Short mmCIF file of C-alpha atoms in Angstrom, two decimals:
data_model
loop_
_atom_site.label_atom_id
_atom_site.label_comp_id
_atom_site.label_asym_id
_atom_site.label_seq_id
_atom_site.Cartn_x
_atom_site.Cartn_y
_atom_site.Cartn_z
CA UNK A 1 0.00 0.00 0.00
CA UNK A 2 1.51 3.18 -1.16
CA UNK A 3 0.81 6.46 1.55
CA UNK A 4 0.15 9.23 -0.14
CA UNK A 5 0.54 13.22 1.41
CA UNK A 6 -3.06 12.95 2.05
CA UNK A 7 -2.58 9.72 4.21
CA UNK A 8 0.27 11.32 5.97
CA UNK A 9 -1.85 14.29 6.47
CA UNK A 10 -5.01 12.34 7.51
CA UNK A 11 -2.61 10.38 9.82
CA UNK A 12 -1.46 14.04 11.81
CA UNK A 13 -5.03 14.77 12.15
CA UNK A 14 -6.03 11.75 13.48
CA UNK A 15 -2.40 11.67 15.65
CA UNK A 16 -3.86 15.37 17.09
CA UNK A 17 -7.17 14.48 17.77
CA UNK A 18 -6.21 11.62 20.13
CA UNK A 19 -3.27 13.66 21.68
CA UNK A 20 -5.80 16.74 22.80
CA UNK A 21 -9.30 15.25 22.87
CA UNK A 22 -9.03 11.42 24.19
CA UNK A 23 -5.73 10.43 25.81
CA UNK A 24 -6.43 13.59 28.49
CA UNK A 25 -9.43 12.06 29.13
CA UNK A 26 -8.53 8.44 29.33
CA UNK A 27 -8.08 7.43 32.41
CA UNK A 28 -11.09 9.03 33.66
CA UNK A 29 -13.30 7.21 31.17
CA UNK A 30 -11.82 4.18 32.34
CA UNK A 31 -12.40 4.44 35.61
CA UNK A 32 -15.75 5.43 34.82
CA UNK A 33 -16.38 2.41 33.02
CA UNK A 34 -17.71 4.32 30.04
CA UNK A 35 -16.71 6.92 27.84
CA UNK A 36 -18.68 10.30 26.22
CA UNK A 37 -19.35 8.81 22.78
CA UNK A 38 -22.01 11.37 21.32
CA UNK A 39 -19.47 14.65 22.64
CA UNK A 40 -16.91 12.63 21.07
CA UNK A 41 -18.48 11.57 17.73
CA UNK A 42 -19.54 14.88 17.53
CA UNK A 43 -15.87 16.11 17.42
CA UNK A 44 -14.59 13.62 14.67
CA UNK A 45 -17.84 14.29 12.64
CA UNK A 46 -16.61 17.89 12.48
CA UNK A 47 -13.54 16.59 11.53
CA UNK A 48 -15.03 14.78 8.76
CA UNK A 49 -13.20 11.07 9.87
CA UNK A 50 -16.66 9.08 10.82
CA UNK A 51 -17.28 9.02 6.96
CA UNK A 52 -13.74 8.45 5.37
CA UNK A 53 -14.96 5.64 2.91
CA UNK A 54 -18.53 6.80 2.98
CA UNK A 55 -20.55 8.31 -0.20
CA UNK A 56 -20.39 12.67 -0.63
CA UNK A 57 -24.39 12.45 -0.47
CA UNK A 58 -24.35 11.61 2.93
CA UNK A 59 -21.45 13.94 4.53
CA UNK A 60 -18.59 11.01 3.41
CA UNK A 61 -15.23 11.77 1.58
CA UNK A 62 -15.79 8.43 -0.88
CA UNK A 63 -12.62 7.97 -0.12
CA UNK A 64 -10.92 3.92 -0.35
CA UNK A 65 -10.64 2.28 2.48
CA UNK A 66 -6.49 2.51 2.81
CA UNK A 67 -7.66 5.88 4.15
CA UNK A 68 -9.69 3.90 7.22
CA UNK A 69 -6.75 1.71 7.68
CA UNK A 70 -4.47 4.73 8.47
CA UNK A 71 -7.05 6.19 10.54
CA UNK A 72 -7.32 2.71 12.45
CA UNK A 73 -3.77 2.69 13.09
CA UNK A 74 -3.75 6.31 14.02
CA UNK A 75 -6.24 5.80 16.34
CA UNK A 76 -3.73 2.74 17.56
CA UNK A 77 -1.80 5.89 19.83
CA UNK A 78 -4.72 6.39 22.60
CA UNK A 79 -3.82 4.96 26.06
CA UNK A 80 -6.71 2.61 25.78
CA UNK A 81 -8.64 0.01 23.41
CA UNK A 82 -11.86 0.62 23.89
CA UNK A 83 -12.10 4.11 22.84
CA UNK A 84 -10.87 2.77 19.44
CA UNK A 85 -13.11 -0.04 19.18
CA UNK A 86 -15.83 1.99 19.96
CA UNK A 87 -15.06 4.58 17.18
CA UNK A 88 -14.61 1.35 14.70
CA UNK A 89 -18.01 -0.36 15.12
CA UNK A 90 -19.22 3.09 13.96
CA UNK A 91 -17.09 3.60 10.79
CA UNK A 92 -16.37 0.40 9.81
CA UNK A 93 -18.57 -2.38 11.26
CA UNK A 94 -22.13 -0.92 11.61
CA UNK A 95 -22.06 1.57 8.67
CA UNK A 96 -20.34 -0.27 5.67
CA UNK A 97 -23.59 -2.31 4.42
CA UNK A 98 -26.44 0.50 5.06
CA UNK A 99 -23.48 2.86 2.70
CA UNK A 100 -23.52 -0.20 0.27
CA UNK A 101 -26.88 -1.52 0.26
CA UNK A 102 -29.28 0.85 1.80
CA UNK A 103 -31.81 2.69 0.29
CA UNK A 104 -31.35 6.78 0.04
CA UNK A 105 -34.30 6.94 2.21
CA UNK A 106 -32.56 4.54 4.75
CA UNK A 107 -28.97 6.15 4.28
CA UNK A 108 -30.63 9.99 4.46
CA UNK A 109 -32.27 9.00 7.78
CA UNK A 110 -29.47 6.91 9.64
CA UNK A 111 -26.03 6.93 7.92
CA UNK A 112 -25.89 11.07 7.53
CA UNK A 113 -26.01 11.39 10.95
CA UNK A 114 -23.65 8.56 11.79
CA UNK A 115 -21.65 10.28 9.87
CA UNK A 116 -21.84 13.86 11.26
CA UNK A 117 -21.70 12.27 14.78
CA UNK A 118 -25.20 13.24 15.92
CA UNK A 119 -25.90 9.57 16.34
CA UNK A 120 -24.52 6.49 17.58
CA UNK A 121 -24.79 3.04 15.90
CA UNK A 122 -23.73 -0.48 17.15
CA UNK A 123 -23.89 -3.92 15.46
CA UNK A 124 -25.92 -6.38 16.58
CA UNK A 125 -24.65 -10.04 15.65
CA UNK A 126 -23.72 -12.06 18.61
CA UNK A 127 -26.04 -13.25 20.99
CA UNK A 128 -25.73 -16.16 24.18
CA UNK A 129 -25.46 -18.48 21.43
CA UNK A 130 -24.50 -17.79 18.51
CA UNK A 131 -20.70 -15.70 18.53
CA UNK A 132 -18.40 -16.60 15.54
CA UNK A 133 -21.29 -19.05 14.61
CA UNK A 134 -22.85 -16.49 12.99
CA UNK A 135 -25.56 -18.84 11.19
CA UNK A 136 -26.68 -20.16 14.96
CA UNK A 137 -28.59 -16.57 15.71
CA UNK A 138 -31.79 -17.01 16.89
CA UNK A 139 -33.34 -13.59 16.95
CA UNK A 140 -36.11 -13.11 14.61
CA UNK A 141 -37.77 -10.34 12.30
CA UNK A 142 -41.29 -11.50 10.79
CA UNK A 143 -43.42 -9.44 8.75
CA UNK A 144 -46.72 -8.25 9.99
CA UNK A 145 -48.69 -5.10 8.54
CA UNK A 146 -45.89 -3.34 7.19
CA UNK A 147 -43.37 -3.92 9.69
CA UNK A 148 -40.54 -5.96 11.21
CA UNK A 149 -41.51 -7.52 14.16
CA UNK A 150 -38.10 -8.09 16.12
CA UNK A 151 -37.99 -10.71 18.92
CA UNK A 152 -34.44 -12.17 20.79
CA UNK A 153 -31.50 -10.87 22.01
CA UNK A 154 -28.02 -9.60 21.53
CA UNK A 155 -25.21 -9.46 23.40
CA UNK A 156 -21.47 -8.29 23.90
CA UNK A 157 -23.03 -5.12 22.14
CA UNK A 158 -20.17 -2.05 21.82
CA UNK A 159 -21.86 0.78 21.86
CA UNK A 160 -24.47 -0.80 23.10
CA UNK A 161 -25.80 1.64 26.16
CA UNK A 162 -25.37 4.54 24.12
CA UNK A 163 -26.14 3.92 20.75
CA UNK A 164 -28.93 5.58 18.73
CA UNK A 165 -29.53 3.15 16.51
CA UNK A 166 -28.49 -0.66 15.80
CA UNK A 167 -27.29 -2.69 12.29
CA UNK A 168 -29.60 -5.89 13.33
CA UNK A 169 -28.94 -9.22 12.04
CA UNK A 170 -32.15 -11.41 12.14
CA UNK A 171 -33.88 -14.28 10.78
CA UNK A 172 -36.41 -13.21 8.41
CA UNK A 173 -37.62 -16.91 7.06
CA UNK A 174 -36.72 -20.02 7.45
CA UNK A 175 -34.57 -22.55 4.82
CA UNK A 176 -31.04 -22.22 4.97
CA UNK A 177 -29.16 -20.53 7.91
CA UNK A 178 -26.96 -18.64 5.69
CA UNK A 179 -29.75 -17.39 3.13
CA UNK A 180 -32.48 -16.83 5.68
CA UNK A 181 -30.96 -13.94 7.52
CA UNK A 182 -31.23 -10.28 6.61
CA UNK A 183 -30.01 -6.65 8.14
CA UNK A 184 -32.65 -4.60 9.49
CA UNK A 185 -31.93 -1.14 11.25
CA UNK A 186 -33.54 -0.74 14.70
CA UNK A 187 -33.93 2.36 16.30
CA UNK A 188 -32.65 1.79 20.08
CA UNK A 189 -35.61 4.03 21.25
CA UNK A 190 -37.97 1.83 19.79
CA UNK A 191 -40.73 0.28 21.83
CA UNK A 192 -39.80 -3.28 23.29
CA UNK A 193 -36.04 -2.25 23.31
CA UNK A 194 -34.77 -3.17 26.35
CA UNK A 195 -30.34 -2.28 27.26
CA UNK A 196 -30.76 -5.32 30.15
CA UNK A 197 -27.37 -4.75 31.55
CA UNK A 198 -24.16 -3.07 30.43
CA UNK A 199 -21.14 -5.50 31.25
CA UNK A 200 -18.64 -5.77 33.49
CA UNK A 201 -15.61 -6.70 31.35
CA UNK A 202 -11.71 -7.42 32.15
CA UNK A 203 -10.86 -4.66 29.79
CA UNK A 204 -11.48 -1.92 27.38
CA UNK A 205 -13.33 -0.87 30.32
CA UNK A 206 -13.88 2.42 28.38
CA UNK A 207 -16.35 1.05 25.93
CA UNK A 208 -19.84 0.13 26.83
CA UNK A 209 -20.56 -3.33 25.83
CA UNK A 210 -24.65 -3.93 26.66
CA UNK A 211 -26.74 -7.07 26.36
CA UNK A 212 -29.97 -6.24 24.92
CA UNK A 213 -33.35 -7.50 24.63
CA UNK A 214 -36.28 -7.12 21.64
CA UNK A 215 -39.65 -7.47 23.23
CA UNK A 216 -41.80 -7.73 19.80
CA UNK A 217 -40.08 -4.72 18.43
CA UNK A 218 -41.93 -3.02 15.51
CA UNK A 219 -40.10 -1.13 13.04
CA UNK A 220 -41.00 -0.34 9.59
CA UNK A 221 -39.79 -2.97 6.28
CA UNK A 222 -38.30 -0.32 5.01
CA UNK A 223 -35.56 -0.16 7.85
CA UNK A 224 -34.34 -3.40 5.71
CA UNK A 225 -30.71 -3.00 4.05
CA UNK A 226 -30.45 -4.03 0.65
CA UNK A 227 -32.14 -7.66 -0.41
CA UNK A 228 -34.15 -9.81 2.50
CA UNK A 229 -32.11 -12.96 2.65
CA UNK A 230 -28.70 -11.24 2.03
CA UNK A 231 -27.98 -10.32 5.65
CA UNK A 232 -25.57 -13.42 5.95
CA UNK A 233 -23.52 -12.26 2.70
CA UNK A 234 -23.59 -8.60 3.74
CA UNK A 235 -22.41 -9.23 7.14
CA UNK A 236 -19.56 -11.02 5.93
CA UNK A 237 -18.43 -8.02 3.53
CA UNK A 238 -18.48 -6.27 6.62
CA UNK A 239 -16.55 -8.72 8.55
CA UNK A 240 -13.79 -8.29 5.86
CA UNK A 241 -13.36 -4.43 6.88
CA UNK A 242 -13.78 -4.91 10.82
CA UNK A 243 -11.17 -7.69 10.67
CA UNK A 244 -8.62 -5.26 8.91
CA UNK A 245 -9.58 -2.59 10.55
CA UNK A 246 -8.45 -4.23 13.90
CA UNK A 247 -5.25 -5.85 12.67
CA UNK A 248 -4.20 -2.03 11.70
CA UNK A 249 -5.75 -0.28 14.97
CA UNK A 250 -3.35 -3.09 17.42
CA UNK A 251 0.01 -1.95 15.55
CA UNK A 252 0.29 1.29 17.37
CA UNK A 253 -0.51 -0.04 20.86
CA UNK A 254 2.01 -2.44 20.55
CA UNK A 255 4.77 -0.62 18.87
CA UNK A 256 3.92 1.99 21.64
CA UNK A 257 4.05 -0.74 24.39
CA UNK A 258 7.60 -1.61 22.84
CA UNK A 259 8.70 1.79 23.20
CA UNK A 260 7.54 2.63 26.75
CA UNK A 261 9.17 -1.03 27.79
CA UNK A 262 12.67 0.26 26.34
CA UNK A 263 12.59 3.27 28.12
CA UNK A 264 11.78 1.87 31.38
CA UNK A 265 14.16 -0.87 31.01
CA UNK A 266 16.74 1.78 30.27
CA UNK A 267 16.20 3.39 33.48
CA UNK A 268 15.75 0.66 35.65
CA UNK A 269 18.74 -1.26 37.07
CA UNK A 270 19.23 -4.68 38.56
CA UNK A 271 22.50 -5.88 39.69
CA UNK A 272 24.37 -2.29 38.73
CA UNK A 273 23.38 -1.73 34.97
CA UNK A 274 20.38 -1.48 33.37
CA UNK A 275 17.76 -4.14 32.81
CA UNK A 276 17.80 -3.60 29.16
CA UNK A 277 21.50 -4.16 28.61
CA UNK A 278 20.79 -7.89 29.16
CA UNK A 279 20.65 -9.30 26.36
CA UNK A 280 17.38 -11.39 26.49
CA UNK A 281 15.58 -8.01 27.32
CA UNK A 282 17.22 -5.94 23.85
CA UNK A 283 16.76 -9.29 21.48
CA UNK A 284 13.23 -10.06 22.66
CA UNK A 285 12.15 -6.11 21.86
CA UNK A 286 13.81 -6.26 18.46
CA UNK A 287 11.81 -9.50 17.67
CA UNK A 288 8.61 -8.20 18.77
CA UNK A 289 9.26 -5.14 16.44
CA UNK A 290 9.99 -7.15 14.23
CA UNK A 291 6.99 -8.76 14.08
CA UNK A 292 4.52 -5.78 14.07
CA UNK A 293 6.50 -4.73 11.42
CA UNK A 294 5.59 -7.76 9.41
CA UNK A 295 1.75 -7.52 10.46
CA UNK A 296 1.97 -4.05 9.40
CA UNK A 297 3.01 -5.60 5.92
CA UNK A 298 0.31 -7.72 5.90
CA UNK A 299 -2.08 -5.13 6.95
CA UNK A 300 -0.95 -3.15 3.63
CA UNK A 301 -0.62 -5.67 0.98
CA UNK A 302 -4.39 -6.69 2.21
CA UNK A 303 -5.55 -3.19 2.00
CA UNK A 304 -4.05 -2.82 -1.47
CA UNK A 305 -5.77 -6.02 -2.46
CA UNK A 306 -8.97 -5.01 -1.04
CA UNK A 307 -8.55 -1.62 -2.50
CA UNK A 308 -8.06 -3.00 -5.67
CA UNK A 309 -11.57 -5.05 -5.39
CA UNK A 310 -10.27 -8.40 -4.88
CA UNK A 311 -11.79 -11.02 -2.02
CA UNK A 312 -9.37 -10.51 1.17
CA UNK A 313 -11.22 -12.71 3.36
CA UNK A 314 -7.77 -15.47 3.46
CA UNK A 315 -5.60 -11.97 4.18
CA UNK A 316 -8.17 -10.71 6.58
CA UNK A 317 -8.15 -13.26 8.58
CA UNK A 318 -4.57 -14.24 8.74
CA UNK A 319 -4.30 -10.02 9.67
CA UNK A 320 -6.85 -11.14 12.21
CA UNK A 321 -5.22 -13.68 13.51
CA UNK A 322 -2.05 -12.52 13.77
CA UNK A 323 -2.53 -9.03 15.47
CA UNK A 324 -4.90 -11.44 17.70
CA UNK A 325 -2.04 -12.96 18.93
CA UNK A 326 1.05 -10.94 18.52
CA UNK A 327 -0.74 -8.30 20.78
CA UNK A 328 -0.99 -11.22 23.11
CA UNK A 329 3.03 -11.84 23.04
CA UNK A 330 4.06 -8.11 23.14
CA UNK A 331 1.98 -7.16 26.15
CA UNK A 332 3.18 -10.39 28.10
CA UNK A 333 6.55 -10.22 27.12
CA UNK A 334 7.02 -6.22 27.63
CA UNK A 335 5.00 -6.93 30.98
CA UNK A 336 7.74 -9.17 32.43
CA UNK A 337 10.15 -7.10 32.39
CA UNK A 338 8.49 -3.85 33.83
CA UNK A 339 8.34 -6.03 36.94
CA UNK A 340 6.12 -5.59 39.99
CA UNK A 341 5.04 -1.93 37.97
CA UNK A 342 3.92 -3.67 34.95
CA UNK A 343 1.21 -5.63 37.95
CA UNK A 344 -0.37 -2.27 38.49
CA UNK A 345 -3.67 -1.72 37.42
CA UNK A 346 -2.55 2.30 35.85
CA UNK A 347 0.42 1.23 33.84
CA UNK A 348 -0.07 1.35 30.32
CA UNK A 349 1.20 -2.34 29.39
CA UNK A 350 -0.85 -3.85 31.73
CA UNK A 351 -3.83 -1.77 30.03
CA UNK A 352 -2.60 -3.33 27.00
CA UNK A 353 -2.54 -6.72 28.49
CA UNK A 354 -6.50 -6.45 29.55
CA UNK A 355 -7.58 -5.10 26.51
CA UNK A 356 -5.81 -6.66 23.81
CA UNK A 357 -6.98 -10.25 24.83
CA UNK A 358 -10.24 -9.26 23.25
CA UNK A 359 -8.40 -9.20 19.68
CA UNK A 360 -8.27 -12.76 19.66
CA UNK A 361 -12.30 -13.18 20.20
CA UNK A 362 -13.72 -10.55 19.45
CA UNK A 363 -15.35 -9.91 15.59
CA UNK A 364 -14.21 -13.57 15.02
CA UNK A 365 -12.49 -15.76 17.31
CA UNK A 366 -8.83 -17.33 16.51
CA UNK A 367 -10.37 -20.77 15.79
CA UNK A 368 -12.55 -19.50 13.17
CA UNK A 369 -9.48 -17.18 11.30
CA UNK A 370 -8.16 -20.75 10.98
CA UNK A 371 -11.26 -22.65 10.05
CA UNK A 372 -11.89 -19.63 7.35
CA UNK A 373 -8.04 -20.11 6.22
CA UNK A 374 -8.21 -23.94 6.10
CA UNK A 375 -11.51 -23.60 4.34
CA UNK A 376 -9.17 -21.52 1.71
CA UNK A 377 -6.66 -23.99 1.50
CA UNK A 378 -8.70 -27.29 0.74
CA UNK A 379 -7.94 -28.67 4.70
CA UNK A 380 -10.75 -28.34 6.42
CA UNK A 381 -12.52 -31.69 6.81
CA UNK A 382 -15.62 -32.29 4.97
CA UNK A 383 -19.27 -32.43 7.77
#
């Protein structure tokens, strides 16, 4: 992937914006379990960055979607995860279908103002049963007089407390599991709507993550994106952009993580000389650079791929995958050697340690990256 002056200078803006309006702010929204995402969104709408890749009609710069990879690792440099994800699910997991496949009516009424940050969105997939298994939901959208009628559940929701409005994935007939399914929008202040609980999570304590309830929830057939049936199909399109978009969002946090562990091990002394003249310490940093430098390769030769209009979904997931568990490594291994200070709830690799360990579940778990990859390689065995 080639960077242009307008990446570099989309980069800067994105670099400013978390260096005066979120990492101040951090470790307040951490502790508070929760973070300001309308004042927020309403800053990077203003900005113009909620609607990078999104059509001019609707407030978007129609831009490619290298442009939300450099944002995503931009956004990589705030002191926290979930501020990120959150920011994500808007741009590039909840909006990319309704820009593709919605109606103007649908787009005019929901994706504008996603994109101007006057409203929230979250994606509404997993439920208690049905994670990766994406073909096992449950919750079901029947037709009656005009309208959806939504009934289940979903849960691990980002966005979830304070979102305005929700990309739904329901059943809509019966038949196949993977041709049955379509995307509905549902208004979070609709009747029946119910945010049961916001969770209680090991990390990116920052983001709300709700489980939610539909209590015969009417809203109108026209809230349907695209083709009824197609919601599988879409959903995976959409998968191929969240998965990239985290592999590019973890490089930062780790390189950073890197960085702060080579300073402190610079400073600190054991024995009379510094903890990072031994040599395990200064080889095991220089391998773990190494190796976000080779997901950031990845990350790019997908992007150009993608860009390019080729299926990524083998690249995407191996990107998946692979920040998945490299952010894994680096936060363990720069942990160890920060000592008793990297066992403190404040210190930033520790932060990294809690909320990177989502990567490898999250928007896919590691099992199914390798299940999609065998798939792609002729070795998965035949059901």
């Amino acid at each position: 992937m080639q960077l242009t002056q307008e990446h570099e200078q989309l980069r800067r803006t994105v670099e400013r914006f978390v260096e005066q309006e979120l990492n101040p702010h951090v470790d307040e929204w951490e502790e508070a379990g929760i973070f300001p995402a309308h004042e927020v969104f309403r800053k990077l709408g203003e900005l113009g960055l909620l609607g990078l890749t999104k059509p001019e009609g609707y407030g978007g710069a129609a831009l490619d979607y290298s442009y939300s990879v450099v944002m995503a690792e931009a956004l990589g440099n705030t002191r926290c995860g979930g501020v990120p994800m959150a920011i994500g699910v808007q741009t590039d997991m909840a909006t990319p279908a309704l820009a593709r496949f919605g109606s103007d009516e649908l787009r005019a009424e929901f994706l504008a103002p996603a994109i101007a940050g006057e409203q929230v969105a979250c994606v509404g997939v997993s439920e208690p049963g049905a994670g990766s298994d994406v073909a096992g939901i449950r919750t079901t959208a029947r037709k009656d007089d005009g309208d959806y009628v939504v009934s289940g559940g979903k849960l691990w929701i980002t966005n979830g407390v304070q979102a305005d409005w929700m990309c739904c994935l329901a059943n809509t007939s019966e038949g196949s599991p993977h041709r049955n399914k379509s995307l509905i929008i549902v208004p979070m202040k609709a009747k029946g709507v119910k945010v049961e609980k916001k969770l209680r999570k090991i990390g990116m304590n920052s983001s709300d993550t709700a489980q939610i309830f539909f209590d015969e929830v009417r809203v109108p057939q026209r809230h349907l994106i695209g083709q009824e049936g197609a919601g599988f199909t879409y959903q995976m399109l959409q998968f191929q952009e969240e998965r990239l978009w985290g592999a590019a969002n973890a490089l930062m946090g780790m390189q950073n993580a890197v960085r702060d562990t080579i300073e402190y091990t610079r400073g600190r002394k054991i024995f009379g000389r510094p903890v990072l003249d031994n040599q395990v310490v200064h080889f095991t940093m220089a391998e773990l650079q190494t190796e976000i430098e080779a997901l950031r390769a990845l990350v790019y030769r997908a992007t150009e791929l993608y860009v390019s209009g080729q299926d990524v979904t083998p690249l995407a997931s191996m990107a998946k995958l692979k920040a998945g568990r490299l952010t894994r490594e680096v936060a363990d291994k720069c942990l160890q050697y920060w000592g008793g200070m990297g066992f403190t709830w404040e210190n930033p690799v520790s932060r990294l340690y809690r909320d990177g360990r989502l990567a490898s579940i999250g928007g896919g778990a590691d099992e199914v990256m390798l299940s999609i990859l065998c798939k792609t390689m002729g070795t998965l065995p035949k059901s």
